[in-house]
Coordinates of C-alpha atoms in Angstrom, one line a residue:
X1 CA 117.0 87.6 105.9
X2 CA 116.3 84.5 104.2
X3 CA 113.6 83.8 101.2
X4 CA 111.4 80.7 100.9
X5 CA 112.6 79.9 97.0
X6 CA 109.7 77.2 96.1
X7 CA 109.6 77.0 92.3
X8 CA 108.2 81.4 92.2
X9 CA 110.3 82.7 89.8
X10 CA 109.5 86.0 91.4
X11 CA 110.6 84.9 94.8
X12 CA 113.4 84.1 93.0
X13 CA 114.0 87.8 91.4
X14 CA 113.0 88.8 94.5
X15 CA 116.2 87.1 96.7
X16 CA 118.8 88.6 93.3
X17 CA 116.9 92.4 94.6
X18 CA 117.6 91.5 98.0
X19 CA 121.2 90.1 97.5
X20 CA 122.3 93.2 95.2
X21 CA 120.9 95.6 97.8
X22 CA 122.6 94.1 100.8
X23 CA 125.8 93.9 98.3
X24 CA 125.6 97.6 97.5
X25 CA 125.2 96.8 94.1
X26 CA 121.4 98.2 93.5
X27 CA 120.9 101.4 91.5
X28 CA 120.1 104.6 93.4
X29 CA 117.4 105.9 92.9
X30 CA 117.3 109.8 93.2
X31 CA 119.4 110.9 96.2
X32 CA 122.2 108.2 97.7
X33 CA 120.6 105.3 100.0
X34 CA 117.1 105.9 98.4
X35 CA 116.1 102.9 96.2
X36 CA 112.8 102.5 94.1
X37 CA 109.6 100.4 96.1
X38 CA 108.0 99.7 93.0
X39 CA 111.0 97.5 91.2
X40 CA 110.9 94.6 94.1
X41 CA 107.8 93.7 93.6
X42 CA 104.0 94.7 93.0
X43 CA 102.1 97.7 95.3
X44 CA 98.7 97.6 96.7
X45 CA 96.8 100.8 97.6
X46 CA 94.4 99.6 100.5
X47 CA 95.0 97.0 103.5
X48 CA 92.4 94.6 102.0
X49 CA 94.6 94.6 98.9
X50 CA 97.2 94.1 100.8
X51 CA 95.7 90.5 103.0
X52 CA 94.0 89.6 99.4
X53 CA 97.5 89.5 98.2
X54 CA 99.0 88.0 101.2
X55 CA 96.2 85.3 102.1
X56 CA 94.4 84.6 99.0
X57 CA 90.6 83.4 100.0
X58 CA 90.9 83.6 103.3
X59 CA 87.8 82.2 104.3
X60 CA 88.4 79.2 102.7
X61 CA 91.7 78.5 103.9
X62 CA 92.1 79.8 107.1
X63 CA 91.1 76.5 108.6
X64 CA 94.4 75.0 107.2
X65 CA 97.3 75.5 109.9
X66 CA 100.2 75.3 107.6
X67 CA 98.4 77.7 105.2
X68 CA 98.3 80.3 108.0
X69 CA 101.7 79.8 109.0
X70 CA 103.6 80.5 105.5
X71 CA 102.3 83.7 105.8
X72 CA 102.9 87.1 107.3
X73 CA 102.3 90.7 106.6
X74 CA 104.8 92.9 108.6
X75 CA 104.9 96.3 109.4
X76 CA 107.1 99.0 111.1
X77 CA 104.4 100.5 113.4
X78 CA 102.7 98.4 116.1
X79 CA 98.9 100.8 115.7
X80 CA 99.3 99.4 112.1
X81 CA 100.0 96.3 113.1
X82 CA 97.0 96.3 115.3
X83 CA 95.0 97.2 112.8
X84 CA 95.3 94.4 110.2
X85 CA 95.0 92.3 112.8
X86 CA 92.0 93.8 114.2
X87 CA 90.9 93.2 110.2
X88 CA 91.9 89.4 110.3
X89 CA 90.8 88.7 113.3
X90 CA 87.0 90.1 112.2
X91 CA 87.3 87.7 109.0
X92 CA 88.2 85.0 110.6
X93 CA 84.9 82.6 111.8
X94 CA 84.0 81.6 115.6
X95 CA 83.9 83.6 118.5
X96 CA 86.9 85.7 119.9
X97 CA 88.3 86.2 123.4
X98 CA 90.1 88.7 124.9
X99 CA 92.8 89.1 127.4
X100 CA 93.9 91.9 129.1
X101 CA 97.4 92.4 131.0
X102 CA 97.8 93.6 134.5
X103 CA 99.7 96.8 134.8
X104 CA 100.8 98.0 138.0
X105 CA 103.9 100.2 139.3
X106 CA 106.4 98.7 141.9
X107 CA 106.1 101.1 144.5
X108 CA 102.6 101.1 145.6
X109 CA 102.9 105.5 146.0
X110 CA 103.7 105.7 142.6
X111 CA 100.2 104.7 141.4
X112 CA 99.0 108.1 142.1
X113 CA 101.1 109.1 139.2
X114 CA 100.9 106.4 136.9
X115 CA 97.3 105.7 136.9
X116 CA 96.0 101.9 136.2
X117 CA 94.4 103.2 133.1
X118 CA 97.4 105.5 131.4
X119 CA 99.6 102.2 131.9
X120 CA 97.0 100.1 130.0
X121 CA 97.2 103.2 127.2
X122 CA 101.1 102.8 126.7
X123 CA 102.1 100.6 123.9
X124 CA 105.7 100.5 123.9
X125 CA 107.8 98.7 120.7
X126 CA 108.8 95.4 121.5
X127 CA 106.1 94.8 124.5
X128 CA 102.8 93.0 124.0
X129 CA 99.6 95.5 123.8
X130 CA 97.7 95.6 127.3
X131 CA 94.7 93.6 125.0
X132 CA 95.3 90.3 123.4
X133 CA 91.9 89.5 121.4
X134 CA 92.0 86.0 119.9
X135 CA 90.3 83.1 118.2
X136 CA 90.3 79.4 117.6
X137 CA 92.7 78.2 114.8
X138 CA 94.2 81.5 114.5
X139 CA 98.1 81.8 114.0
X140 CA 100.3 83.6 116.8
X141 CA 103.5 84.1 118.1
X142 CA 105.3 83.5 121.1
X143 CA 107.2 86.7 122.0
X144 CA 108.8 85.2 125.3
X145 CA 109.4 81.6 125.9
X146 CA 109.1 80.0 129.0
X147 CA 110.1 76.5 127.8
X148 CA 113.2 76.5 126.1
X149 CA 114.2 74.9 124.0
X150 CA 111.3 73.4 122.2
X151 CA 109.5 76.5 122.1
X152 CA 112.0 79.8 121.1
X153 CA 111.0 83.0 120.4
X154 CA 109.2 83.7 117.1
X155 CA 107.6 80.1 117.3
X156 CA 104.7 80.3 115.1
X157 CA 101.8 78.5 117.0
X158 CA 98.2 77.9 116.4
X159 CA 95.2 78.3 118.4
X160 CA 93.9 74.8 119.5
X161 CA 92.4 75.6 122.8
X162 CA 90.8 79.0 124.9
X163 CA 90.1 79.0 128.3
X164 CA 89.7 81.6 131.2
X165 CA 93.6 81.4 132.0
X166 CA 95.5 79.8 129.1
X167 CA 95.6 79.4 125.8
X168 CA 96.5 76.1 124.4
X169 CA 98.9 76.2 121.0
X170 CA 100.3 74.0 118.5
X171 CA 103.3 74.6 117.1
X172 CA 103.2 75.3 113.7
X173 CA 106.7 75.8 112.3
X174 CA 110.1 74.2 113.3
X175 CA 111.7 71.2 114.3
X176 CA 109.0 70.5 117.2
X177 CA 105.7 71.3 114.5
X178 CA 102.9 69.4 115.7

């Protein structure tokens, strides 16, 4: 994992907590391979805290690419996932779009058991939801590359462009930004 050290003392502390706990040199807190939340770093109690904290006025600068793409709130559940950005997406201003995939099986008999509409209902770890909803100057990322090698996977892109097909991105991060 690395850490963006730029001048933040506590990104600095931040990296040591990291370092010691990779290391095996943190304290234990209560039963062996539990450590304490609270000591790396400050807690929030609601999801608005929590994008507050990560994107500071929002509103006023979410229209700055490079703004957008130092930042990222992660989180081990894809529903929860969906959620916060279900809640940035709804900050964000201009109009959204939405995709949707197209699920079928590969035998053609099969559909009778695997209906068009439980297939759009699975979301499976590691696969893109069956609904994409996007805006204009919003921040994504590519999860498969079809143009290697200037865009990998994990590119952090921005919105530049929506049309009925495609979706036209800059590339926000990298050796190939711009």
């Amino acid at each position: 994992m690395r850490v963006h050290l730029s001048g933040d003392l506590e990104a600095g502390q931040f990296a040591n907590l990291l370092l010691n706990l990779g290391n095996g040199n943190h304290p234990i807190c209560g039963e062996p391979g539990s450590i304490s939340i609270q000591q790396f770093g400050s807690t929030v109690t609601t999801t608005e805290a929590h994008i507050n904290a990560v994107f500071p006025h929002f509103a006023i600068n979410c229209s700055y690419p490079e703004w957008l793409a130092e930042r990222a709130i992660l989180a081990p559940l894809n529903d929860r996932v969906a959620s916060i950005n279900k809640q940035m997406i709804e900050m964000m201003p201009g109009n959204s779009t939405t995709f949707m995939s197209i699920d079928s099986t590969l035998v053609e008999e099969e559909t009778v058991h695997y209906p068009i509409e439980f297939l759009n209902s699975v979301d499976v770890a590691g696969l893109p939801s069956h609904r994409l909803t996007i805006k204009i100057g919003m921040p994504v990322k590519i999860m498969r590359s079809l143009t290697p090698p200037r865009i990998m996977n994990g590119t952090r892109c921005i919105v530049t462009k929506i049309s009925q097909n495609t979706v036209i991105v800059r590339i926000a991060s990298g050796p190939y930004k711009g």
